[in-house]
Amino acid sequence: MTLYRGRNNPVEAVLFDVDGTLADTERDGHRLAFNTAFEELGLDWMWDVELYGELLAITGGKERIRHYIEKYAPTELGRSELSNWITDLHKAKTRHYVALLQRGETPLRPGVARLIRQLREAKIKIAIATTTTPENVTSLLKSTLGEDSPSWFEVIGAGDIVPGKKPEPDIYCWVLEKLGLPAARCIAVEDSENGLRAALAAGLDTVVTVNDYTRQQDFTGAAAVLSDLGEPARPFAVLAGTTHGREWVDAELLMKLKA
Ligand code: XBP
Ligand code: MG
């Protein structure tokens, strides 16, 4: 086993985004949970795959619902206690989303489990920086990596603990502060332009693994843009950047990308 700790190690921690990065959770996860919550509350709203892609520009489920109301259902703006109503609707959505994850049908993306295991073996810290609700993160980790996997992460930064959601850098700054590490010793893994902007604004070098919703976005400033993290038997495709002749993301490549 290779240990990379110490002065010469440029990567002491890897900060992972969740939605779209660890797993493809948006189209067949969050989107379905929103729609089930709308149905439960007697709303005739239906977010199809295309509309949801547009709504993803707004990060945060509650913020996304408010944006939808403003743009597509403005009569709802007259509701008394609108913020509380959105919070309750979002709680129903979270309940449905967690139930969906617990069914175990949402796999991790290629290379995610392998990289996480390798980083742990190498004693490189791992952390989470996401806008999604904390219980969504723990449910996804438990259903994919096992009951104790949330404890593998040195810091889990999620949801409303910071005022500004991505593309604001707040969640990355919060996680770095809890880690007690400067951005210069860490690297982020993201899937979206909003996520990349957040990580770069926090001073983090960032690897992007795209998905169907984010492939066409602007990833200027990323250390590398890849199809996914890759596996030895299933290499990643390089969309931008240099990957030093490597075909899957591991601790060594992350270090080279920072060097
Ligand atoms: C993820 C989000 C989240 C999820 C829904 O963005 O924007 O809002 O879509 O989760 P990122 P909640 O991957 O950039 O962190 O409904 O719990 O907010
Ligand atoms: Mg994401």
PDB file of C-alpha atoms and ligand atoms in Angstrom:
ATOM      1  CA  MET A   1       0.000   0.000   0.000  1.00  0.00           C
ATOM      2  CA  THR A   2       1.301   3.449  -0.906  1.00  0.00           C
ATOM      3  CA  LEU A   3       1.064   6.173   1.724  1.00  0.00           C
ATOM      4  CA  TYR A   4       1.117   9.674   0.332  1.00  0.00           C
ATOM      5  CA  ARG A   5       0.977  11.694   3.516  1.00  0.00           C
ATOM      6  CA  GLY A   6       3.590  14.277   4.267  1.00  0.00           C
ATOM      7  CA  ARG A   7       5.198  17.429   3.019  1.00  0.00           C
ATOM      8  CA  ASN A   8       5.580  16.394  -0.593  1.00  0.00           C
ATOM      9  CA  ASN A   9       2.031  15.255  -1.030  1.00  0.00           C
ATOM     10  CA  PRO A  10       0.138  17.924  -2.929  1.00  0.00           C
ATOM     11  CA  VAL A  11      -3.226  16.270  -2.224  1.00  0.00           C
ATOM     12  CA  GLU A  12      -4.174  15.809   1.419  1.00  0.00           C
ATOM     13  CA  ALA A  13      -7.911  15.726   0.829  1.00  0.00           C
ATOM     14  CA  VAL A  14     -10.347  15.115  -2.010  1.00  0.00           C
ATOM     15  CA  LEU A  15     -13.674  16.953  -1.838  1.00  0.00           C
ATOM     16  CA  PHE A  16     -16.503  15.220  -3.681  1.00  0.00           C
ATOM     17  CA  ASP A  17     -19.724  16.726  -4.952  1.00  0.00           C
ATOM     18  CA  VAL A  18     -22.660  14.284  -4.685  1.00  0.00           C
ATOM     19  CA  ASP A  19     -25.439  14.779  -7.227  1.00  0.00           C
ATOM     20  CA  GLY A  20     -24.263  13.941 -10.716  1.00  0.00           C
ATOM     21  CA  THR A  21     -20.742  13.186  -9.443  1.00  0.00           C
ATOM     22  CA  LEU A  22     -20.999  10.212  -7.077  1.00  0.00           C
ATOM     23  CA  ALA A  23     -24.173   8.993  -8.783  1.00  0.00           C
ATOM     24  CA  ASP A  24     -26.577  10.041 -11.532  1.00  0.00           C
ATOM     25  CA  THR A  25     -29.184  11.125  -9.022  1.00  0.00           C
ATOM     26  CA  GLU A  26     -30.952  13.948 -10.799  1.00  0.00           C
ATOM     27  CA  ARG A  27     -33.061  12.592 -13.681  1.00  0.00           C
ATOM     28  CA  ASP A  28     -34.298   9.346 -12.128  1.00  0.00           C
ATOM     29  CA  GLY A  29     -33.867  10.320  -8.478  1.00  0.00           C
ATOM     30  CA  HIS A  30     -34.512  13.890  -7.386  1.00  0.00           C
ATOM     31  CA  ARG A  31     -36.778  14.630 -10.366  1.00  0.00           C
ATOM     32  CA  LEU A  32     -39.056  11.669  -9.613  1.00  0.00           C
ATOM     33  CA  ALA A  33     -39.140  12.540  -5.911  1.00  0.00           C
ATOM     34  CA  PHE A  34     -40.180  16.125  -6.690  1.00  0.00           C
ATOM     35  CA  ASN A  35     -42.979  14.847  -8.944  1.00  0.00           C
ATOM     36  CA  THR A  36     -44.216  12.355  -6.321  1.00  0.00           C
ATOM     37  CA  ALA A  37     -44.261  15.140  -3.724  1.00  0.00           C
ATOM     38  CA  PHE A  38     -46.233  17.383  -6.090  1.00  0.00           C
ATOM     39  CA  GLU A  39     -48.760  14.591  -6.554  1.00  0.00           C
ATOM     40  CA  GLU A  40     -48.960  13.978  -2.814  1.00  0.00           C
ATOM     41  CA  LEU A  41     -49.785  17.619  -2.209  1.00  0.00           C
ATOM     42  CA  GLY A  42     -52.412  17.681  -4.980  1.00  0.00           C
ATOM     43  CA  LEU A  43     -50.416  19.864  -7.367  1.00  0.00           C
ATOM     44  CA  ASP A  44     -50.707  19.302 -11.110  1.00  0.00           C
ATOM     45  CA  TRP A  45     -47.043  20.141 -11.693  1.00  0.00           C
ATOM     46  CA  MET A  46     -44.904  17.621 -13.590  1.00  0.00           C
ATOM     47  CA  TRP A  47     -41.206  18.173 -14.168  1.00  0.00           C
ATOM     48  CA  ASP A  48     -40.262  16.241 -17.301  1.00  0.00           C
ATOM     49  CA  VAL A  49     -36.670  15.386 -18.183  1.00  0.00           C
ATOM     50  CA  GLU A  50     -36.196  18.468 -20.348  1.00  0.00           C
ATOM     51  CA  LEU A  51     -37.787  20.976 -17.969  1.00  0.00           C
ATOM     52  CA  TYR A  52     -35.791  19.506 -15.092  1.00  0.00           C
ATOM     53  CA  GLY A  53     -32.588  20.066 -17.073  1.00  0.00           C
ATOM     54  CA  GLU A  54     -33.490  23.740 -17.308  1.00  0.00           C
ATOM     55  CA  LEU A  55     -34.426  23.949 -13.609  1.00  0.00           C
ATOM     56  CA  LEU A  56     -31.070  22.427 -12.597  1.00  0.00           C
ATOM     57  CA  ALA A  57     -29.523  25.850 -13.265  1.00  0.00           C
ATOM     58  CA  ILE A  58     -30.928  26.682  -9.808  1.00  0.00           C
ATOM     59  CA  THR A  59     -29.178  24.593  -7.163  1.00  0.00           C
ATOM     60  CA  GLY A  60     -31.026  23.572  -4.015  1.00  0.00           C
ATOM     61  CA  GLY A  61     -34.440  21.910  -4.051  1.00  0.00           C
ATOM     62  CA  LYS A  62     -36.296  24.665  -2.177  1.00  0.00           C
ATOM     63  CA  GLU A  63     -34.678  27.331  -4.328  1.00  0.00           C
ATOM     64  CA  ARG A  64     -35.594  25.306  -7.442  1.00  0.00           C
ATOM     65  CA  ILE A  65     -39.259  25.080  -6.380  1.00  0.00           C
ATOM     66  CA  ARG A  66     -39.416  28.833  -5.742  1.00  0.00           C
ATOM     67  CA  HIS A  67     -37.848  29.539  -9.113  1.00  0.00           C
ATOM     68  CA  TYR A  68     -40.391  27.231 -10.783  1.00  0.00           C
ATOM     69  CA  ILE A  69     -43.273  29.046  -9.083  1.00  0.00           C
ATOM     70  CA  GLU A  70     -41.938  32.436 -10.161  1.00  0.00           C
ATOM     71  CA  LYS A  71     -41.546  31.323 -13.758  1.00  0.00           C
ATOM     72  CA  TYR A  72     -44.305  28.762 -14.354  1.00  0.00           C
ATOM     73  CA  ALA A  73     -46.891  29.039 -11.584  1.00  0.00           C
ATOM     74  CA  PRO A  74     -46.886  32.685 -10.463  1.00  0.00           C
ATOM     75  CA  THR A  75     -50.409  32.527  -9.015  1.00  0.00           C
ATOM     76  CA  GLU A  76     -48.902  30.421  -6.194  1.00  0.00           C
ATOM     77  CA  LEU A  77     -46.831  33.454  -5.161  1.00  0.00           C
ATOM     78  CA  GLY A  78     -49.964  34.705  -3.394  1.00  0.00           C
ATOM     79  CA  ARG A  79     -49.988  31.739  -0.979  1.00  0.00           C
ATOM     80  CA  SER A  80     -49.760  32.793   2.653  1.00  0.00           C
ATOM     81  CA  GLU A  81     -46.599  31.557   4.355  1.00  0.00           C
ATOM     82  CA  LEU A  82     -45.081  30.672   0.978  1.00  0.00           C
ATOM     83  CA  SER A  83     -41.637  29.888   2.430  1.00  0.00           C
ATOM     84  CA  ASN A  84     -43.090  27.485   4.999  1.00  0.00           C
ATOM     85  CA  TRP A  85     -45.226  25.842   2.329  1.00  0.00           C
ATOM     86  CA  ILE A  86     -42.162  25.338   0.122  1.00  0.00           C
ATOM     87  CA  THR A  87     -40.266  23.904   3.104  1.00  0.00           C
ATOM     88  CA  ASP A  88     -43.077  21.394   3.749  1.00  0.00           C
ATOM     89  CA  LEU A  89     -43.290  20.442   0.074  1.00  0.00           C
ATOM     90  CA  HIS A  90     -39.524  19.948   0.042  1.00  0.00           C
ATOM     91  CA  LYS A  91     -39.711  17.771   3.168  1.00  0.00           C
ATOM     92  CA  ALA A  92     -42.150  15.495   1.336  1.00  0.00           C
ATOM     93  CA  LYS A  93     -39.745  15.426  -1.618  1.00  0.00           C
ATOM     94  CA  THR A  94     -36.843  14.449   0.653  1.00  0.00           C
ATOM     95  CA  ARG A  95     -38.939  11.636   2.166  1.00  0.00           C
ATOM     96  CA  HIS A  96     -39.682  10.240  -1.285  1.00  0.00           C
ATOM     97  CA  TYR A  97     -36.072  10.643  -2.404  1.00  0.00           C
ATOM     98  CA  VAL A  98     -34.653   8.829   0.616  1.00  0.00           C
ATOM     99  CA  ALA A  99     -37.175   5.999   0.120  1.00  0.00           C
ATOM    100  CA  LEU A 100     -36.082   5.743  -3.515  1.00  0.00           C
ATOM    101  CA  LEU A 101     -32.398   5.515  -2.494  1.00  0.00           C
ATOM    102  CA  GLN A 102     -33.223   2.900   0.122  1.00  0.00           C
ATOM    103  CA  ARG A 103     -34.603   0.689  -2.614  1.00  0.00           C
ATOM    104  CA  GLY A 104     -30.942   0.459  -3.713  1.00  0.00           C
ATOM    105  CA  GLU A 105     -31.513   1.144  -7.393  1.00  0.00           C
ATOM    106  CA  THR A 106     -29.165   4.141  -7.675  1.00  0.00           C
ATOM    107  CA  PRO A 107     -25.630   2.903  -8.392  1.00  0.00           C
ATOM    108  CA  LEU A 108     -22.434   4.907  -8.013  1.00  0.00           C
ATOM    109  CA  ARG A 109     -20.865   6.198 -11.229  1.00  0.00           C
ATOM    110  CA  PRO A 110     -17.878   4.327 -12.756  1.00  0.00           C
ATOM    111  CA  GLY A 111     -14.717   4.544 -10.684  1.00  0.00           C
ATOM    112  CA  VAL A 112     -16.283   6.224  -7.661  1.00  0.00           C
ATOM    113  CA  ALA A 113     -16.143   3.280  -5.234  1.00  0.00           C
ATOM    114  CA  ARG A 114     -12.670   2.298  -6.448  1.00  0.00           C
ATOM    115  CA  LEU A 115     -11.253   5.816  -6.007  1.00  0.00           C
ATOM    116  CA  ILE A 116     -12.826   6.265  -2.573  1.00  0.00           C
ATOM    117  CA  ARG A 117     -11.366   2.944  -1.400  1.00  0.00           C
ATOM    118  CA  GLN A 118      -7.934   3.785  -2.796  1.00  0.00           C
ATOM    119  CA  LEU A 119      -7.891   7.218  -1.155  1.00  0.00           C
ATOM    120  CA  ARG A 120      -8.820   5.678   2.192  1.00  0.00           C
ATOM    121  CA  GLU A 121      -6.076   3.079   1.895  1.00  0.00           C
ATOM    122  CA  ALA A 122      -3.601   5.828   1.033  1.00  0.00           C
ATOM    123  CA  LYS A 123      -4.765   7.839   4.087  1.00  0.00           C
ATOM    124  CA  ILE A 124      -5.841  10.732   1.913  1.00  0.00           C
ATOM    125  CA  LYS A 125      -8.824  12.444   3.508  1.00  0.00           C
ATOM    126  CA  ILE A 126     -12.162  12.415   1.756  1.00  0.00           C
ATOM    127  CA  ALA A 127     -14.964  14.934   2.228  1.00  0.00           C
ATOM    128  CA  ILE A 128     -18.331  15.902   0.749  1.00  0.00           C
ATOM    129  CA  ALA A 129     -19.380  19.370  -0.445  1.00  0.00           C
ATOM    130  CA  THR A 130     -22.924  19.449  -1.801  1.00  0.00           C
ATOM    131  CA  THR A 131     -26.033  21.594  -1.915  1.00  0.00           C
ATOM    132  CA  THR A 132     -28.338  18.644  -1.337  1.00  0.00           C
ATOM    133  CA  THR A 133     -30.018  17.825   1.982  1.00  0.00           C
ATOM    134  CA  PRO A 134     -27.772  15.983   4.514  1.00  0.00           C
ATOM    135  CA  GLU A 135     -30.020  12.902   4.841  1.00  0.00           C
ATOM    136  CA  ASN A 136     -29.888  12.448   1.058  1.00  0.00           C
ATOM    137  CA  VAL A 137     -26.098  12.155   1.280  1.00  0.00           C
ATOM    138  CA  THR A 138     -26.045   9.614   4.080  1.00  0.00           C
ATOM    139  CA  SER A 139     -28.788   7.560   2.412  1.00  0.00           C
ATOM    140  CA  LEU A 140     -26.893   7.441  -0.883  1.00  0.00           C
ATOM    141  CA  LEU A 141     -23.611   6.502   0.818  1.00  0.00           C
ATOM    142  CA  LYS A 142     -25.229   3.797   2.954  1.00  0.00           C
ATOM    143  CA  SER A 143     -27.161   2.259   0.064  1.00  0.00           C
ATOM    144  CA  THR A 144     -24.069   2.089  -2.156  1.00  0.00           C
ATOM    145  CA  LEU A 145     -20.954   1.810   0.040  1.00  0.00           C
ATOM    146  CA  GLY A 146     -22.403   0.303   3.216  1.00  0.00           C
ATOM    147  CA  GLU A 147     -23.870   1.321   6.583  1.00  0.00           C
ATOM    148  CA  ASP A 148     -20.639   2.701   8.023  1.00  0.00           C
ATOM    149  CA  SER A 149     -19.496   4.600   4.933  1.00  0.00           C
ATOM    150  CA  PRO A 150     -20.645   8.091   6.047  1.00  0.00           C
ATOM    151  CA  SER A 151     -18.012   7.816   8.801  1.00  0.00           C
ATOM    152  CA  TRP A 152     -15.281   7.390   6.166  1.00  0.00           C
ATOM    153  CA  PHE A 153     -15.695  11.051   5.282  1.00  0.00           C
ATOM    154  CA  GLU A 154     -13.734  13.490   7.407  1.00  0.00           C
ATOM    155  CA  VAL A 155     -16.307  16.221   6.757  1.00  0.00           C
ATOM    156  CA  ILE A 156     -19.761  16.150   5.169  1.00  0.00           C
ATOM    157  CA  GLY A 157     -20.882  19.629   4.146  1.00  0.00           C
ATOM    158  CA  ALA A 158     -24.455  19.634   2.853  1.00  0.00           C
ATOM    159  CA  GLY A 159     -27.598  21.706   2.364  1.00  0.00           C
ATOM    160  CA  ASP A 160     -28.532  24.800   4.325  1.00  0.00           C
ATOM    161  CA  ILE A 161     -25.521  24.989   6.662  1.00  0.00           C
ATOM    162  CA  VAL A 162     -24.167  27.806   4.520  1.00  0.00           C
ATOM    163  CA  PRO A 163     -26.126  30.800   3.211  1.00  0.00           C
ATOM    164  CA  GLY A 164     -25.056  30.641  -0.438  1.00  0.00           C
ATOM    165  CA  LYS A 165     -25.503  27.490  -2.518  1.00  0.00           C
ATOM    166  CA  LYS A 166     -23.324  26.694  -5.542  1.00  0.00           C
ATOM    167  CA  PRO A 167     -22.097  28.507  -7.635  1.00  0.00           C
ATOM    168  CA  GLU A 168     -21.258  30.433  -4.452  1.00  0.00           C
ATOM    169  CA  PRO A 169     -18.094  28.975  -2.893  1.00  0.00           C
ATOM    170  CA  ASP A 170     -19.608  28.858   0.636  1.00  0.00           C
ATOM    171  CA  ILE A 171     -19.955  25.078   0.995  1.00  0.00           C
ATOM    172  CA  TYR A 172     -16.386  24.460  -0.212  1.00  0.00           C
ATOM    173  CA  CYS A 173     -15.026  27.152   2.124  1.00  0.00           C
ATOM    174  CA  TRP A 174     -16.983  25.601   5.012  1.00  0.00           C
ATOM    175  CA  VAL A 175     -15.615  22.116   4.297  1.00  0.00           C
ATOM    176  CA  LEU A 176     -12.031  23.398   3.944  1.00  0.00           C
ATOM    177  CA  GLU A 177     -12.327  25.197   7.251  1.00  0.00           C
ATOM    178  CA  LYS A 178     -13.601  22.037   8.980  1.00  0.00           C
ATOM    179  CA  LEU A 179     -10.803  20.017   7.362  1.00  0.00           C
ATOM    180  CA  GLY A 180      -8.300  22.588   8.590  1.00  0.00           C
ATOM    181  CA  LEU A 181      -6.573  22.481   5.202  1.00  0.00           C
ATOM    182  CA  PRO A 182      -5.815  25.183   2.641  1.00  0.00           C
ATOM    183  CA  ALA A 183      -7.393  24.795  -0.802  1.00  0.00           C
ATOM    184  CA  ALA A 184      -3.868  24.419  -2.211  1.00  0.00           C
ATOM    185  CA  ARG A 185      -3.583  20.976  -0.541  1.00  0.00           C
ATOM    186  CA  CYS A 186      -6.942  19.711  -1.787  1.00  0.00           C
ATOM    187  CA  ILE A 187      -8.730  18.860  -5.023  1.00  0.00           C
ATOM    188  CA  ALA A 188     -12.436  18.800  -5.872  1.00  0.00           C
ATOM    189  CA  VAL A 189     -14.458  16.452  -8.066  1.00  0.00           C
ATOM    190  CA  GLU A 190     -17.559  17.994  -9.674  1.00  0.00           C
ATOM    191  CA  ASP A 191     -20.025  17.351 -12.487  1.00  0.00           C
ATOM    192  CA  SER A 192     -21.546  20.740 -13.265  1.00  0.00           C
ATOM    193  CA  GLU A 193     -20.651  24.288 -14.198  1.00  0.00           C
ATOM    194  CA  ASN A 194     -22.268  25.607 -11.004  1.00  0.00           C
ATOM    195  CA  GLY A 195     -20.208  23.145  -8.978  1.00  0.00           C
ATOM    196  CA  LEU A 196     -16.994  23.976 -10.835  1.00  0.00           C
ATOM    197  CA  ARG A 197     -17.546  27.724 -10.285  1.00  0.00           C
ATOM    198  CA  ALA A 198     -18.085  27.109  -6.569  1.00  0.00           C
ATOM    199  CA  ALA A 199     -14.941  24.999  -6.211  1.00  0.00           C
ATOM    200  CA  LEU A 200     -12.750  27.342  -8.268  1.00  0.00           C
ATOM    201  CA  ALA A 201     -13.988  30.347  -6.290  1.00  0.00           C
ATOM    202  CA  ALA A 202     -12.900  28.532  -3.120  1.00  0.00           C
ATOM    203  CA  GLY A 203      -9.430  28.169  -4.670  1.00  0.00           C
ATOM    204  CA  LEU A 204      -9.695  24.451  -5.461  1.00  0.00           C
ATOM    205  CA  ASP A 205      -8.256  22.698  -8.493  1.00  0.00           C
ATOM    206  CA  THR A 206     -11.162  20.703  -9.877  1.00  0.00           C
ATOM    207  CA  VAL A 207     -11.687  17.577 -11.960  1.00  0.00           C
ATOM    208  CA  VAL A 208     -15.024  17.448 -13.781  1.00  0.00           C
ATOM    209  CA  THR A 209     -16.807  14.230 -14.717  1.00  0.00           C
ATOM    210  CA  VAL A 210     -19.715  15.131 -16.974  1.00  0.00           C
ATOM    211  CA  ASN A 211     -23.151  13.559 -17.288  1.00  0.00           C
ATOM    212  CA  ASP A 212     -26.025  13.930 -19.746  1.00  0.00           C
ATOM    213  CA  TYR A 213     -27.331  17.074 -18.077  1.00  0.00           C
ATOM    214  CA  THR A 214     -23.948  18.828 -17.837  1.00  0.00           C
ATOM    215  CA  ARG A 215     -21.956  17.671 -20.902  1.00  0.00           C
ATOM    216  CA  GLN A 216     -22.518  20.908 -22.870  1.00  0.00           C
ATOM    217  CA  GLN A 217     -21.727  23.282 -19.990  1.00  0.00           C
ATOM    218  CA  ASP A 218     -18.718  25.610 -19.769  1.00  0.00           C
ATOM    219  CA  PHE A 219     -15.903  23.987 -17.823  1.00  0.00           C
ATOM    220  CA  THR A 220     -13.262  26.644 -18.395  1.00  0.00           C
ATOM    221  CA  GLY A 221     -10.746  26.471 -15.565  1.00  0.00           C
ATOM    222  CA  ALA A 222     -11.133  22.749 -14.806  1.00  0.00           C
ATOM    223  CA  ALA A 223      -7.928  20.732 -14.324  1.00  0.00           C
ATOM    224  CA  ALA A 224      -9.463  18.044 -16.541  1.00  0.00           C
ATOM    225  CA  VAL A 225     -12.889  17.299 -17.993  1.00  0.00           C
ATOM    226  CA  LEU A 226     -13.619  13.564 -18.231  1.00  0.00           C
ATOM    227  CA  SER A 227     -16.507  11.312 -19.172  1.00  0.00           C
ATOM    228  CA  ASP A 228     -16.253   9.704 -15.710  1.00  0.00           C
ATOM    229  CA  LEU A 229     -13.557   8.576 -13.269  1.00  0.00           C
ATOM    230  CA  GLY A 230     -12.886   5.471 -15.351  1.00  0.00           C
ATOM    231  CA  GLU A 231     -11.985   1.936 -14.365  1.00  0.00           C
ATOM    232  CA  PRO A 232      -8.961  -0.158 -15.406  1.00  0.00           C
ATOM    233  CA  ALA A 233     -11.218  -2.240 -17.643  1.00  0.00           C
ATOM    234  CA  ARG A 234     -13.233   0.786 -18.774  1.00  0.00           C
ATOM    235  CA  PRO A 235     -11.055   3.891 -19.308  1.00  0.00           C
ATOM    236  CA  PHE A 236     -12.467   7.412 -19.153  1.00  0.00           C
ATOM    237  CA  ALA A 237     -12.764   9.621 -22.253  1.00  0.00           C
ATOM    238  CA  VAL A 238     -10.857  12.902 -22.021  1.00  0.00           C
ATOM    239  CA  LEU A 239     -12.969  15.900 -23.035  1.00  0.00           C
ATOM    240  CA  ALA A 240     -10.435  18.569 -22.015  1.00  0.00           C
ATOM    241  CA  GLY A 241      -7.103  18.767 -20.230  1.00  0.00           C
ATOM    242  CA  THR A 242      -4.132  16.431 -19.951  1.00  0.00           C
ATOM    243  CA  THR A 243      -4.345  13.174 -18.094  1.00  0.00           C
ATOM    244  CA  HIS A 244      -0.657  12.230 -18.271  1.00  0.00           C
ATOM    245  CA  GLY A 245      -1.311   9.081 -20.281  1.00  0.00           C
ATOM    246  CA  ARG A 246      -3.547   7.633 -17.598  1.00  0.00           C
ATOM    247  CA  GLU A 247      -6.887   6.030 -18.245  1.00  0.00           C
ATOM    248  CA  TRP A 248      -8.630   6.145 -14.881  1.00  0.00           C
ATOM    249  CA  VAL A 249      -8.548   8.587 -11.985  1.00  0.00           C
ATOM    250  CA  ASP A 250      -6.527   7.474  -9.003  1.00  0.00           C
ATOM    251  CA  ALA A 251      -4.492   9.201  -6.276  1.00  0.00           C
ATOM    252  CA  GLU A 252      -1.448   9.442  -8.540  1.00  0.00           C
ATOM    253  CA  LEU A 253      -3.345  11.197 -11.325  1.00  0.00           C
ATOM    254  CA  LEU A 254      -4.985  13.608  -8.862  1.00  0.00           C
ATOM    255  CA  MET A 255      -1.509  14.552  -7.655  1.00  0.00           C
ATOM    256  CA  LYS A 256      -0.225  15.053 -11.178  1.00  0.00           C
ATOM    257  CA  LEU A 257      -3.224  17.249 -11.978  1.00  0.00           C
ATOM    258  CA  LYS A 258      -2.267  19.487  -9.061  1.00  0.00           C
ATOM    259  CA  ALA A 259       1.447  19.523  -9.715  1.00  0.00           C
TER     260      ALA A 259
HETATM  261  C1  XBP B   1     -27.362  19.424  -6.350  1.00  0.00           C
HETATM  262  C2  XBP B   1     -28.594  20.188  -6.183  1.00  0.00           C
HETATM  263  C3  XBP B   1     -29.618  19.680  -5.278  1.00  0.00           C
HETATM  264  C4  XBP B   1     -30.375  18.478  -5.768  1.00  0.00           C
HETATM  265  C5  XBP B   1     -31.625  18.299  -4.963  1.00  0.00           C
HETATM  266  O1  XBP B   1     -26.332  20.305  -6.813  1.00  0.00           O
HETATM  267  O2  XBP B   1     -28.754  21.247  -6.750  1.00  0.00           O
HETATM  268  O3  XBP B   1     -30.545  20.715  -5.083  1.00  0.00           O
HETATM  269  O4  XBP B   1     -30.762  18.671  -7.109  1.00  0.00           O
HETATM  270  O5  XBP B   1     -31.347  18.210  -3.601  1.00  0.00           O
HETATM  271  P1  XBP B   1     -24.791  19.965  -6.613  1.00  0.00           P
HETATM  272  P2  XBP B   1     -32.251  18.972  -2.496  1.00  0.00           P
HETATM  273  O6  XBP B   1     -24.575  18.597  -7.157  1.00  0.00           O
HETATM  274  O7  XBP B   1     -24.084  21.012  -7.436  1.00  0.00           O
HETATM  275  O8  XBP B   1     -24.467  20.079  -5.144  1.00  0.00           O
HETATM  276  O9  XBP B   1     -33.675  18.895  -2.970  1.00  0.00           O
HETATM  277  O10 XBP B   1     -32.011  18.222  -1.213  1.00  0.00           O
HETATM  278  O11 XBP B   1     -31.769  20.405  -2.451  1.00  0.00           O
HETATM  279 MG    MG B   2     -23.414  18.023  -8.830  1.00  0.00          MG
END
